[in-house]
XYZ file of C-alpha atoms in Angstrom:
694
model
C 20.056 -61.363 114.378
C 20.852 -58.715 116.966
C 18.068 -57.539 119.217
C 16.732 -54.143 118.139
C 17.325 -51.575 120.817
C 16.082 -48.046 121.270
C 17.763 -45.578 123.550
C 17.646 -42.086 124.900
C 20.325 -39.823 126.210
C 20.399 -38.665 129.783
C 22.807 -35.889 130.617
C 24.536 -35.475 133.930
C 26.842 -32.500 134.457
C 29.846 -33.015 136.739
C 31.406 -29.640 137.475
C 35.000 -29.195 138.573
C 35.409 -27.852 142.072
C 35.014 -24.075 142.269
C 35.103 -23.574 138.465
C 34.425 -19.870 138.856
C 37.770 -19.464 140.638
C 39.843 -20.834 137.793
C 39.849 -19.936 134.128
C 41.595 -23.225 133.395
C 38.883 -25.432 134.855
C 37.127 -27.644 132.332
C 33.536 -28.838 132.578
C 32.890 -32.527 132.096
C 29.591 -33.608 130.605
C 28.562 -37.234 130.881
C 26.200 -38.590 128.247
C 24.583 -41.930 128.961
C 23.233 -43.771 125.945
C 20.468 -46.084 127.136
C 18.020 -48.304 125.259
C 14.843 -46.339 125.619
C 13.059 -43.738 123.503
C 13.043 -42.502 119.913
C 11.709 -39.106 118.872
C 10.877 -39.932 115.245
C 12.367 -41.058 111.928
C 14.901 -39.059 109.953
C 13.940 -38.976 106.250
C 16.667 -36.937 104.599
C 18.523 -33.722 103.879
C 18.440 -32.281 100.386
C 18.729 -29.204 98.220
C 16.963 -27.372 95.406
C 19.048 -26.559 92.310
C 17.667 -23.228 91.098
C 20.835 -21.712 89.661
C 22.831 -24.496 88.023
C 23.083 -23.199 84.418
C 26.720 -22.087 84.679
C 27.548 -25.349 86.486
C 26.112 -27.161 83.473
C 28.500 -25.194 81.243
C 31.633 -26.280 83.164
C 34.321 -28.272 81.358
C 35.515 -31.636 82.545
C 36.855 -32.683 84.967
C 35.543 -29.757 87.008
C 31.905 -30.387 86.130
C 32.103 -33.957 87.401
C 33.917 -32.761 90.511
C 31.104 -30.328 91.278
C 28.492 -33.034 90.766
C 30.484 -35.350 93.022
C 30.470 -32.695 95.734
C 26.686 -32.582 95.519
C 25.657 -36.184 95.039
C 28.408 -38.723 95.692
C 27.851 -40.577 98.988
C 30.514 -39.968 101.648
C 31.937 -37.088 99.622
C 31.026 -33.443 100.100
C 27.359 -32.599 100.663
C 26.247 -36.170 99.857
C 22.700 -34.957 99.202
C 20.021 -37.470 100.109
C 17.199 -35.628 98.313
C 17.309 -33.668 95.046
C 14.327 -31.363 94.583
C 14.065 -29.998 91.035
C 11.791 -27.505 89.362
C 9.102 -28.472 86.897
C 9.883 -25.675 84.468
C 7.060 -23.478 83.224
C 9.023 -21.038 80.979
C 8.865 -18.276 83.587
C 11.079 -16.818 86.281
C 11.290 -18.792 89.535
C 13.300 -16.287 91.581
C 16.124 -15.276 89.290
C 16.069 -17.748 86.399
C 13.680 -19.540 84.082
C 13.455 -23.285 83.478
C 11.845 -24.490 80.219
C 8.446 -26.220 80.218
C 8.175 -29.683 78.726
C 4.876 -28.583 77.116
C 4.162 -25.000 75.997
C 0.710 -25.148 74.478
C -2.344 -27.323 74.942
C -1.868 -29.302 71.730
C 1.932 -29.455 71.706
C 3.590 -32.877 71.903
C 5.561 -32.964 75.166
C 9.338 -32.633 74.833
C 11.134 -34.188 77.786
C 14.599 -33.180 76.621
C 14.339 -29.439 77.139
C 16.736 -27.856 79.579
C 19.180 -29.550 81.914
C 16.801 -30.845 84.598
C 16.789 -34.380 83.167
C 20.567 -34.367 82.850
C 20.935 -33.206 86.456
C 18.651 -35.904 87.862
C 20.436 -38.611 85.886
C 23.839 -37.382 87.061
C 22.578 -37.495 90.644
C 21.259 -41.047 90.234
C 24.477 -42.121 88.522
C 26.429 -41.142 91.634
C 23.900 -42.235 94.220
C 21.207 -44.687 93.062
C 19.506 -44.257 96.442
C 19.052 -40.502 96.190
C 15.409 -39.467 96.459
C 14.024 -37.299 93.638
C 11.492 -34.586 94.349
C 9.867 -32.064 92.001
C 7.806 -28.900 92.384
C 6.458 -26.282 89.980
C 6.843 -22.535 90.512
C 4.140 -21.690 87.981
C 2.017 -23.013 85.139
C 2.372 -22.617 81.387
C -0.458 -20.625 79.833
C -2.472 -23.694 78.744
C -2.853 -25.075 82.289
C -5.920 -23.102 83.316
C -8.359 -25.572 84.880
C -7.870 -27.781 87.919
C -7.621 -30.824 85.668
C -5.069 -29.215 83.355
C -2.908 -28.074 86.247
C -2.899 -31.562 87.734
C -2.139 -33.028 84.311
C 0.841 -30.680 83.942
C 2.316 -31.905 87.241
C 1.510 -35.540 86.521
C 2.986 -35.269 83.022
C 6.392 -34.471 84.506
C 6.299 -37.614 86.669
C 5.147 -39.737 83.743
C 7.708 -38.300 81.308
C 10.558 -38.695 83.764
C 9.751 -42.400 84.067
C 8.946 -43.232 80.462
C 11.607 -41.160 78.713
C 14.467 -41.074 81.232
C 13.752 -44.065 83.537
C 13.710 -41.660 86.497
C 11.341 -42.385 89.363
C 10.076 -39.259 91.133
C 9.720 -40.083 94.831
C 8.071 -36.837 95.957
C 5.910 -34.445 93.942
C 4.541 -31.058 94.964
C 0.769 -30.995 95.252
C 0.534 -27.216 95.053
C 2.418 -24.560 93.146
C 5.340 -23.134 95.082
C 3.960 -20.784 97.771
C 0.567 -20.602 96.050
C -2.657 -19.393 97.602
C -6.138 -18.720 96.218
C -8.507 -16.053 97.480
C -11.758 -17.127 99.044
C -14.667 -15.545 97.191
C -16.545 -12.909 99.114
C -14.072 -12.735 101.996
C -11.608 -9.868 101.884
C -7.937 -10.886 102.223
C -8.871 -14.483 103.042
C -6.609 -17.138 101.497
C -6.774 -20.879 101.143
C -4.728 -23.750 99.753
C -5.704 -25.003 96.289
C -6.758 -28.467 97.424
C -8.555 -29.409 94.186
C -5.329 -29.697 92.166
C -3.748 -31.950 94.797
C -6.763 -34.245 94.954
C -6.908 -34.606 91.172
C -3.146 -35.197 91.007
C -3.496 -38.056 93.508
C -6.192 -39.546 91.306
C -3.978 -39.381 88.202
C -1.026 -40.922 90.022
C -3.080 -43.768 91.473
C -4.814 -44.596 88.193
C -1.614 -44.690 86.156
C 0.693 -46.877 88.202
C 2.292 -44.194 90.413
C 0.677 -44.934 93.763
C 4.091 -44.948 95.435
C 4.808 -41.322 94.461
C 4.311 -39.229 97.588
C 2.599 -35.853 97.382
C 4.082 -32.987 99.404
C 1.773 -30.094 100.289
C 1.377 -27.232 100.411
C 4.886 -25.680 100.115
C 3.663 -22.511 101.812
C 6.012 -19.574 102.277
C 7.473 -17.836 105.281
C 4.854 -15.094 105.287
C 2.227 -17.545 106.589
C 2.291 -17.764 110.381
C -0.413 -20.383 110.786
C 0.011 -22.735 107.892
C -3.169 -23.025 105.867
C -2.398 -26.591 104.863
C -3.193 -27.726 108.399
C -6.743 -26.365 108.273
C -7.192 -27.874 104.820
C -6.106 -31.279 106.092
C -8.506 -30.993 109.032
C -11.534 -29.934 107.016
C -11.120 -31.862 103.770
C -10.887 -35.683 104.090
C -10.110 -36.134 100.388
C -7.220 -33.692 100.645
C -5.949 -35.398 103.784
C -5.966 -38.722 101.967
C -4.141 -37.244 98.963
C -1.287 -35.634 100.929
C 1.570 -37.851 102.105
C 4.000 -35.253 103.486
C 3.295 -31.874 105.083
C 5.820 -29.496 103.546
C 6.261 -25.877 104.674
C 8.910 -23.251 103.944
C 11.334 -21.279 106.090
C 9.983 -22.438 109.394
C 12.762 -20.596 111.211
C 11.452 -17.252 109.960
C 7.689 -17.755 110.234
C 7.005 -18.735 113.835
C 8.992 -20.252 116.655
C 7.483 -23.710 116.401
C 5.116 -25.654 114.211
C 1.549 -25.693 115.535
C 0.982 -28.861 117.519
C -1.818 -29.960 115.220
C 0.722 -30.470 112.429
C 1.655 -33.735 114.112
C -1.889 -34.970 114.611
C -2.275 -36.287 111.064
C 0.275 -39.097 111.280
C 2.199 -37.636 108.331
C 5.880 -36.692 108.080
C 6.551 -32.955 108.367
C 9.290 -31.385 106.268
C 10.816 -27.990 105.850
C 10.459 -28.379 102.100
C 12.426 -25.187 101.432
C 14.767 -23.553 103.897
C 17.534 -20.981 103.772
C 21.118 -21.895 104.481
C 23.107 -18.765 103.844
C 25.687 -18.054 101.199
C 28.942 -19.811 100.463
C 30.890 -16.580 101.142
C 29.894 -16.370 104.809
C 31.935 -18.850 106.835
C 29.470 -18.561 109.725
C 26.715 -19.993 107.547
C 28.166 -23.432 108.303
C 27.311 -23.004 111.970
C 23.951 -21.540 111.032
C 23.083 -24.608 108.997
C 24.023 -26.996 111.783
C 21.908 -24.989 114.229
C 18.972 -24.933 111.830
C 19.134 -28.675 111.146
C 19.300 -29.518 114.850
C 16.494 -27.113 115.658
C 14.137 -28.343 112.958
C 14.792 -32.054 113.474
C 14.929 -31.996 117.255
C 12.880 -29.067 118.535
C 10.279 -28.705 115.789
C 10.274 -32.484 115.271
C 10.495 -32.315 111.483
C 11.568 -35.382 109.566
C 13.740 -33.694 106.963
C 14.590 -30.462 105.224
C 15.571 -29.092 101.836
C 17.845 -26.090 101.416
C 17.609 -23.444 98.719
C 19.747 -23.228 96.667
C 22.261 -25.962 95.885
C 24.921 -23.906 94.108
C 25.565 -20.271 93.265
C 25.871 -20.648 89.497
C 24.511 -17.381 88.098
C 25.897 -13.932 87.399
C 26.391 -11.745 90.435
C 23.716 -9.247 89.376
C 20.937 -11.850 89.622
C 18.849 -12.178 92.809
C 20.397 -14.107 95.712
C 23.456 -14.877 93.572
C 25.600 -16.027 96.530
C 23.081 -18.376 98.112
C 24.474 -21.871 97.722
C 26.812 -24.556 98.999
C 29.450 -23.464 96.539
C 30.276 -20.922 93.887
C 30.265 -22.446 90.407
C 30.052 -19.433 88.114
C 33.300 -19.575 86.126
C 32.949 -22.340 83.531
C 35.409 -20.481 81.262
C 38.191 -20.993 83.853
C 36.943 -24.095 85.684
C 37.356 -22.380 89.050
C 34.899 -23.028 91.861
C 34.702 -22.318 95.597
C 33.350 -24.639 98.276
C 31.485 -22.971 101.140
C 31.463 -23.900 104.805
C 27.749 -24.671 104.627
C 28.485 -27.636 102.351
C 30.606 -29.195 105.089
C 27.857 -28.466 107.597
C 25.678 -30.832 105.573
C 28.536 -33.341 105.468
C 28.537 -33.580 109.260
C 25.097 -35.179 108.874
C 24.799 -36.725 105.413
C 28.131 -38.545 105.353
C 27.250 -40.405 108.561
C 23.492 -40.971 108.692
C 20.941 -42.200 106.175
C 17.206 -41.750 105.635
C 15.405 -44.231 107.878
C 17.700 -43.734 110.871
C 16.032 -42.781 114.129
C 16.295 -39.360 115.738
C 16.709 -39.908 119.447
C 14.592 -38.250 122.087
C 17.358 -36.594 124.075
C 15.083 -34.560 126.368
C 17.673 -31.870 127.070
C 20.150 -31.598 124.216
C 22.482 -28.912 125.575
C 26.155 -29.657 126.054
C 26.674 -27.088 128.790
C 24.205 -26.069 131.486
C 24.937 -23.988 134.534
C 22.425 -21.927 136.423
C 20.349 -20.244 133.696
C 23.012 -20.637 131.028
C 22.524 -23.203 128.286
C 25.080 -23.445 125.500
C 26.124 -25.852 122.779
C 23.788 -28.456 121.325
C 23.846 -31.963 119.983
C 21.582 -34.440 118.233
C 21.952 -38.219 118.136
C 20.930 -40.776 115.506
C 20.911 -44.531 115.346
C 20.429 -47.049 112.572
C 17.714 -49.349 113.874
C 18.845 -52.072 111.477
C 22.367 -52.188 112.908
C 24.111 -50.941 116.022
C 25.727 -47.931 114.333
C 25.181 -44.452 115.715
C 26.201 -40.844 115.074
C 26.170 -37.777 117.281
C 26.497 -34.251 115.868
C 27.676 -31.655 118.391
C 27.848 -27.882 117.944
C 29.856 -25.680 120.311
C 29.509 -22.444 118.315
C 27.828 -20.404 121.025
C 29.050 -17.219 122.758
C 28.088 -18.710 126.118
C 30.053 -21.908 125.602
C 33.087 -22.226 127.933
C 36.226 -20.717 126.426
C 38.270 -23.716 127.610
C 35.887 -26.166 125.963
C 34.476 -29.191 127.746
C 35.190 -32.862 128.211
C 32.441 -35.270 127.188
C 32.196 -38.819 128.464
C 29.802 -41.042 126.540
C 28.610 -44.311 128.026
C 27.522 -46.853 125.420
C 24.885 -49.339 126.469
C 23.606 -52.542 124.914
C 22.523 -52.168 121.302
C 25.211 -49.656 120.401
C 28.416 -50.593 118.656
C 31.492 -50.650 120.854
C 33.736 -50.808 117.784
C 36.163 -48.062 116.880
C 34.574 -44.608 116.644
C 35.777 -41.649 114.595
C 35.641 -37.955 115.443
C 35.315 -35.345 112.688
C 35.710 -31.651 113.437
C 35.081 -28.339 111.674
C 36.152 -24.880 112.708
C 34.233 -23.000 110.036
C 36.159 -19.772 110.601
C 39.313 -21.544 109.367
C 38.936 -23.167 105.901
C 41.895 -25.469 106.526
C 39.994 -26.891 109.510
C 36.770 -27.756 107.661
C 35.610 -31.362 108.017
C 38.787 -33.010 109.304
C 39.041 -36.353 111.052
C 40.764 -35.503 114.318
C 40.590 -38.653 116.417
C 40.179 -42.420 116.246
C 38.692 -43.694 119.471
C 38.652 -47.228 120.853
C 35.918 -47.471 123.488
C 37.039 -48.853 126.816
C 34.435 -50.767 128.780
C 31.703 -49.131 126.764
C 32.948 -45.597 127.360
C 34.202 -42.874 125.000
C 35.849 -39.662 126.141
C 36.342 -36.665 123.853
C 37.298 -33.005 124.206
C 35.188 -30.344 122.515
C 36.664 -26.944 121.692
C 34.549 -23.826 121.596
C 33.373 -22.682 118.156
C 33.396 -26.050 116.418
C 31.094 -28.675 114.951
C 31.829 -32.349 115.596
C 30.457 -35.673 114.422
C 31.205 -38.807 116.420
C 30.329 -41.949 114.515
C 31.122 -45.589 114.024
C 30.710 -45.337 110.234
C 33.702 -45.109 107.912
C 34.737 -44.070 104.382
C 34.023 -40.358 104.769
C 36.003 -38.181 102.345
C 37.019 -34.538 102.206
C 37.098 -33.843 98.472
C 39.252 -32.243 95.774
C 42.008 -29.731 96.459
C 43.396 -29.120 92.940
C 41.042 -26.391 91.684
C 41.939 -24.112 88.747
C 42.691 -20.432 89.303
C 40.121 -17.748 88.581
C 39.934 -16.328 85.078
C 38.174 -13.502 83.264
C 35.182 -14.081 81.013
C 36.481 -14.450 77.414
C 37.031 -11.076 75.755
C 36.517 -10.363 72.956
C 33.498 -12.661 72.908
C 31.471 -13.918 69.970
C 29.023 -16.713 69.202
C 27.185 -17.745 66.034
C 25.522 -20.738 67.778
C 26.620 -23.263 65.181
C 27.776 -25.714 67.866
C 24.600 -27.295 69.197
C 24.278 -28.447 72.779
C 22.208 -31.649 73.274
C 19.810 -29.648 75.459
C 19.753 -26.752 72.950
C 21.326 -24.423 75.506
C 23.670 -21.605 74.519
C 26.902 -21.622 76.503
C 27.180 -19.026 79.278
C 23.708 -17.553 78.652
C 21.312 -17.531 81.616
C 17.603 -17.016 80.984
C 16.011 -14.754 83.586
C 12.565 -15.090 81.994
C 11.240 -16.846 78.926
C 13.412 -19.440 77.178
C 16.203 -18.834 74.672
C 17.176 -21.999 72.751
C 19.541 -22.829 69.911
C 17.325 -23.175 66.849
C 17.801 -24.039 63.169
C 16.427 -20.980 61.437
C 14.353 -20.744 58.298
C 14.146 -16.970 58.473
C 16.115 -15.853 55.428
C 19.485 -17.338 56.378
C 20.862 -20.809 56.949
C 22.298 -22.154 60.140
C 21.569 -21.913 63.830
C 20.494 -18.966 65.933
C 19.457 -18.192 69.494
C 15.665 -17.932 69.606
C 13.219 -16.790 72.264
C 10.780 -19.665 71.832
C 7.866 -18.947 74.190
C 4.804 -17.363 72.568
C 2.024 -17.679 75.159
C 3.138 -16.015 78.375
C 2.955 -18.268 81.435
C 1.332 -17.129 84.668
C 4.174 -15.882 86.852
C 4.330 -17.293 90.361
C 5.400 -13.996 91.922
C 4.895 -10.285 91.362
C 8.511 -9.307 90.752
C 9.126 -6.563 88.178
C 10.484 -8.582 85.225
C 7.545 -9.700 83.056
C 9.126 -10.229 79.612
C 11.771 -12.636 78.214
C 15.386 -11.795 79.076
C 18.725 -13.604 78.905
C 22.118 -12.304 80.014
C 25.794 -13.102 79.535
C 29.223 -11.667 80.173
C 31.343 -9.928 82.769
C 29.963 -7.366 85.198
C 33.339 -5.612 85.105
C 33.100 -4.803 81.392
C 33.212 -1.020 80.945
C 34.049 0.298 77.468
C 33.068 -2.046 74.661
C 31.043 -2.595 71.507
C 28.096 -4.999 71.579
C 26.389 -6.044 68.372
C 23.935 -8.685 67.256
C 21.793 -9.621 64.260
C 18.110 -10.016 65.072
C 14.839 -11.017 63.453
C 11.282 -10.542 64.729
C 8.882 -13.406 64.053
C 5.768 -11.586 65.255
C 4.635 -8.172 66.379
C 6.484 -6.728 69.331
C 9.994 -5.523 69.904
C 13.469 -6.915 70.500
C 16.074 -5.354 72.764
C 19.777 -5.528 73.414
C 21.482 -3.931 76.386
C 24.846 -3.218 77.901
C 26.489 -2.057 81.094
C 23.681 -4.128 82.528
C 23.235 -4.095 86.310
C 26.926 -3.914 87.107
C 26.572 -4.028 90.876
C 26.997 -7.171 92.971
C 24.430 -7.676 95.701
C 23.052 -10.785 97.314
C 19.389 -9.848 97.634
C 16.128 -10.182 95.755
C 16.482 -7.091 93.555
C 16.501 -7.470 89.775
C 15.581 -4.053 88.450
C 17.382 -4.134 85.089
C 19.554 -1.017 85.421
C 21.650 -0.182 82.383
C 21.323 0.981 78.771
C 18.981 -0.550 76.204
C 18.420 -0.321 72.455
C 15.038 -1.547 71.191
C 13.364 -1.825 67.811
C 9.810 -2.921 67.035
C 8.182 -4.526 64.003
C 7.388 -1.078 62.540
C 10.997 0.084 62.674
C 10.515 2.373 65.672
C 13.623 2.391 67.855
C 14.536 3.752 71.270
C 17.791 4.240 73.162
C 16.839 3.828 76.814
C 18.349 4.173 80.241
C 16.783 2.151 83.047
C 16.886 4.243 86.213
C 17.044 3.182 89.834
C 13.918 3.506 91.980
C 13.436 6.966 93.473
C 12.434 5.354 96.765
C 14.410 2.177 97.435
C 12.137 1.361 100.377
C 9.022 1.348 98.184
C 8.644 -2.174 96.812
C 6.274 -0.897 94.124
C 8.855 1.586 92.808
C 10.824 -0.345 90.187
C 12.445 2.665 88.572
C 11.646 3.903 85.071
C 12.839 3.335 81.504
C 13.899 6.783 80.276
C 14.073 7.503 76.535
C 17.380 9.209 75.669
C 16.878 9.097 71.873
C 14.326 7.652 69.464
C 13.375 7.479 65.809
C 12.143 5.235 63.023
C 13.846 3.467 60.166
C 12.241 2.420 56.901
C 12.257 -0.981 55.287
C 12.168 -3.027 58.491
C 9.436 -5.490 59.421
C 8.739 -9.070 60.401
C 11.058 -11.862 59.202
C 13.802 -9.442 58.196
C 17.290 -9.593 59.655
C 18.776 -6.396 60.994
C 21.965 -5.530 62.868
C 21.913 -3.605 66.160
C 25.009 -2.230 67.847
C 25.705 -0.312 71.017
C 28.993 1.316 71.970
C 30.020 2.322 75.470
C 32.901 4.756 75.425
C 33.294 6.520 78.743
C 30.207 8.726 79.047
C 29.409 8.421 75.353
C 26.636 5.947 74.504
C 26.157 5.274 70.783
C 23.439 3.346 68.953
C 23.741 1.857 65.439
C 21.133 0.165 63.244
C 22.409 -1.748 60.222
C 25.801 -0.163 60.976
C 24.521 3.383 60.655
C 24.778 5.548 63.755
C 21.327 6.696 64.814
C 22.144 8.217 68.205
C 24.975 9.425 70.414
C 24.270 10.660 73.921
C 26.341 11.637 76.911
C 25.381 9.865 80.118
C 27.423 8.720 83.127
C 24.802 6.890 85.166
C 26.290 3.442 84.581
C 29.930 2.605 84.003
C 30.063 -1.188 83.893
C 27.988 -4.330 83.422
C 27.404 -7.319 81.169
C 25.089 -7.618 78.136
C 21.510 -8.798 77.618
C 19.016 -9.875 74.962
C 15.276 -9.561 75.370
C 11.915 -9.111 73.738
C 8.589 -7.482 74.605
C 5.108 -8.542 73.483
C 3.179 -6.223 71.186
C 0.960 -4.886 73.997
C 3.868 -4.177 76.349
C 5.645 -0.889 76.872
C 8.809 -2.310 78.466
C 10.268 -5.286 80.339
C 7.980 -4.619 83.312
C 4.788 -4.868 81.243
C 2.556 -7.903 81.679
C 1.216 -9.247 78.367
C -0.685 -12.359 77.358
C 1.716 -13.105 74.516
C 5.454 -12.679 74.166
C 7.517 -11.796 71.115
C 9.428 -14.586 69.392
C 12.764 -13.196 68.245
C 15.924 -14.692 66.751
C 19.466 -13.513 67.550
C 22.696 -14.368 65.729
C 26.359 -13.386 65.350
C 26.747 -11.874 68.804
C 29.958 -9.941 69.354
C 31.392 -8.097 72.342
C 34.719 -6.439 71.573
C 36.874 -3.379 72.048
C 35.883 -0.064 70.498
C 37.911 1.098 67.504
C 39.783 4.251 68.389
């Protein structure tokens, strides 16, 4: 067995004579790899899939290709950690994931939604991938500390018993959750009681090896509360295995030193990585990974979100490794930030050592420091990898030469150099050189504006190049929901809040329908405007069309349909429901509404208003009775029909395009922004979007 050897990197800069007098002079940097020091252990890079509904709807072979890009080792992102949501039936940022248990006495159903499918597909491709889970909120029944802990534990238990999936990491607190301290104004604290009880449940039921991550605090916290909780509460300290915080790059410059006094790994358990559309996000990701692993001394990080697989009018719709939002055509787009991950994940593995490089800059002269690198080594073998980033305005235009001296304990076998110029898609993640060390030395040239990985490992792969062309959403569109998906999901629909499932109806007609199934409203994890169930579908470019649907109300409240819904594309957190709506309640009262923009876009409390353009009441309608609603958008003419009789026609030019939506509002709510304890269960059938007869 080879002798284990640790090493550090010492950097010596050898400058060409009078470099300032010649633009063609090239700096040479010598890197000596010596058996010496290790900073800490690398534990993984992963991602959170928040927006994967349209990915789920993709046909084969494109769906498998997308999953390969995410999970297959040595191929694409090669994720080492998959962090999923424990659905609670409410909105997480833009979408809603279904809860496995909706009421206190309900038998758990561990086949709802696509989270189980996604974890199994990940494990199928990479049996070594680590599974992590976190909840963004609680269903209504989880009120006490014990019930909240039982809800989290139930996910771990169900994953194992029903799907043979072992959860490696579990969130000990709700995503970015804080509780107010009684009697102290504006004072917050971490909910330690839930974490402690969760640890107890895990230990007593055969899940001692499941690691608890806490407290998943958000970027708004500058001094992370979890650290004080760990210091002051021994039981909490014993329960927590990993300190997990969010968006460390935005909160403060560095983690407080006391974070490393507990002997626990520290993770950025949610971090931003930019959108797939911005080529520069690849460089940004490499910089962020180096900074967090090397400077902040974190052990791993998780990016949000994995793919951009929602409609472009939903919040942060471009934030992902790739665009996967055209299942009807099979087209997808790979972003530069996916290949930024590849420069790490295709070469190193959890358990490798991050080397203490002291200074990690590639170029230093006077007060100028530019270009960075980070080095890793497998302490079980002699393999190594060095990731180098020269995307820096201060980096020499001519590039630099790097001479690496390999000492004992490092492989002197053939090394491979991979390069990405993220501003040129054809130059993303390309093997550019095969290097045979001579007398323990390697010499490479680094261009400005590139990311490189030098490694002794092999079998890295670039991916698929034969991707279908873009295509329009099917028009005309219709669905009667008679084809059932195994997860009871309707194709191309995305739930923004609540849960809409395919359901065998007993409400006066035979067959299957789309049903809003959640009755008891969950406690939302954030204070965003949308408070009622909503699902959307279609093409944001639709302009003039007819939209009709049959609907049935199961309990008191109202159902809504809408069109020309939020037709703008913007990659931010807004979701203010602009467009035209037609609603009807259990008494037959109907309204034709226009949702206006906020008067003051800088006022976060101004969500805009629902303006009534026409209203009335029909007779003979009530609970458990099917009725047909139709809206027509014809230039500036907006028409409303109930049971195929026109009840309103107005002229309005506020909105010209957008897709369509279905929703419901609880009996005590005025509109989609109203918070109610119960939601309205409604059934929808025979949806049609087609041209207007002229």
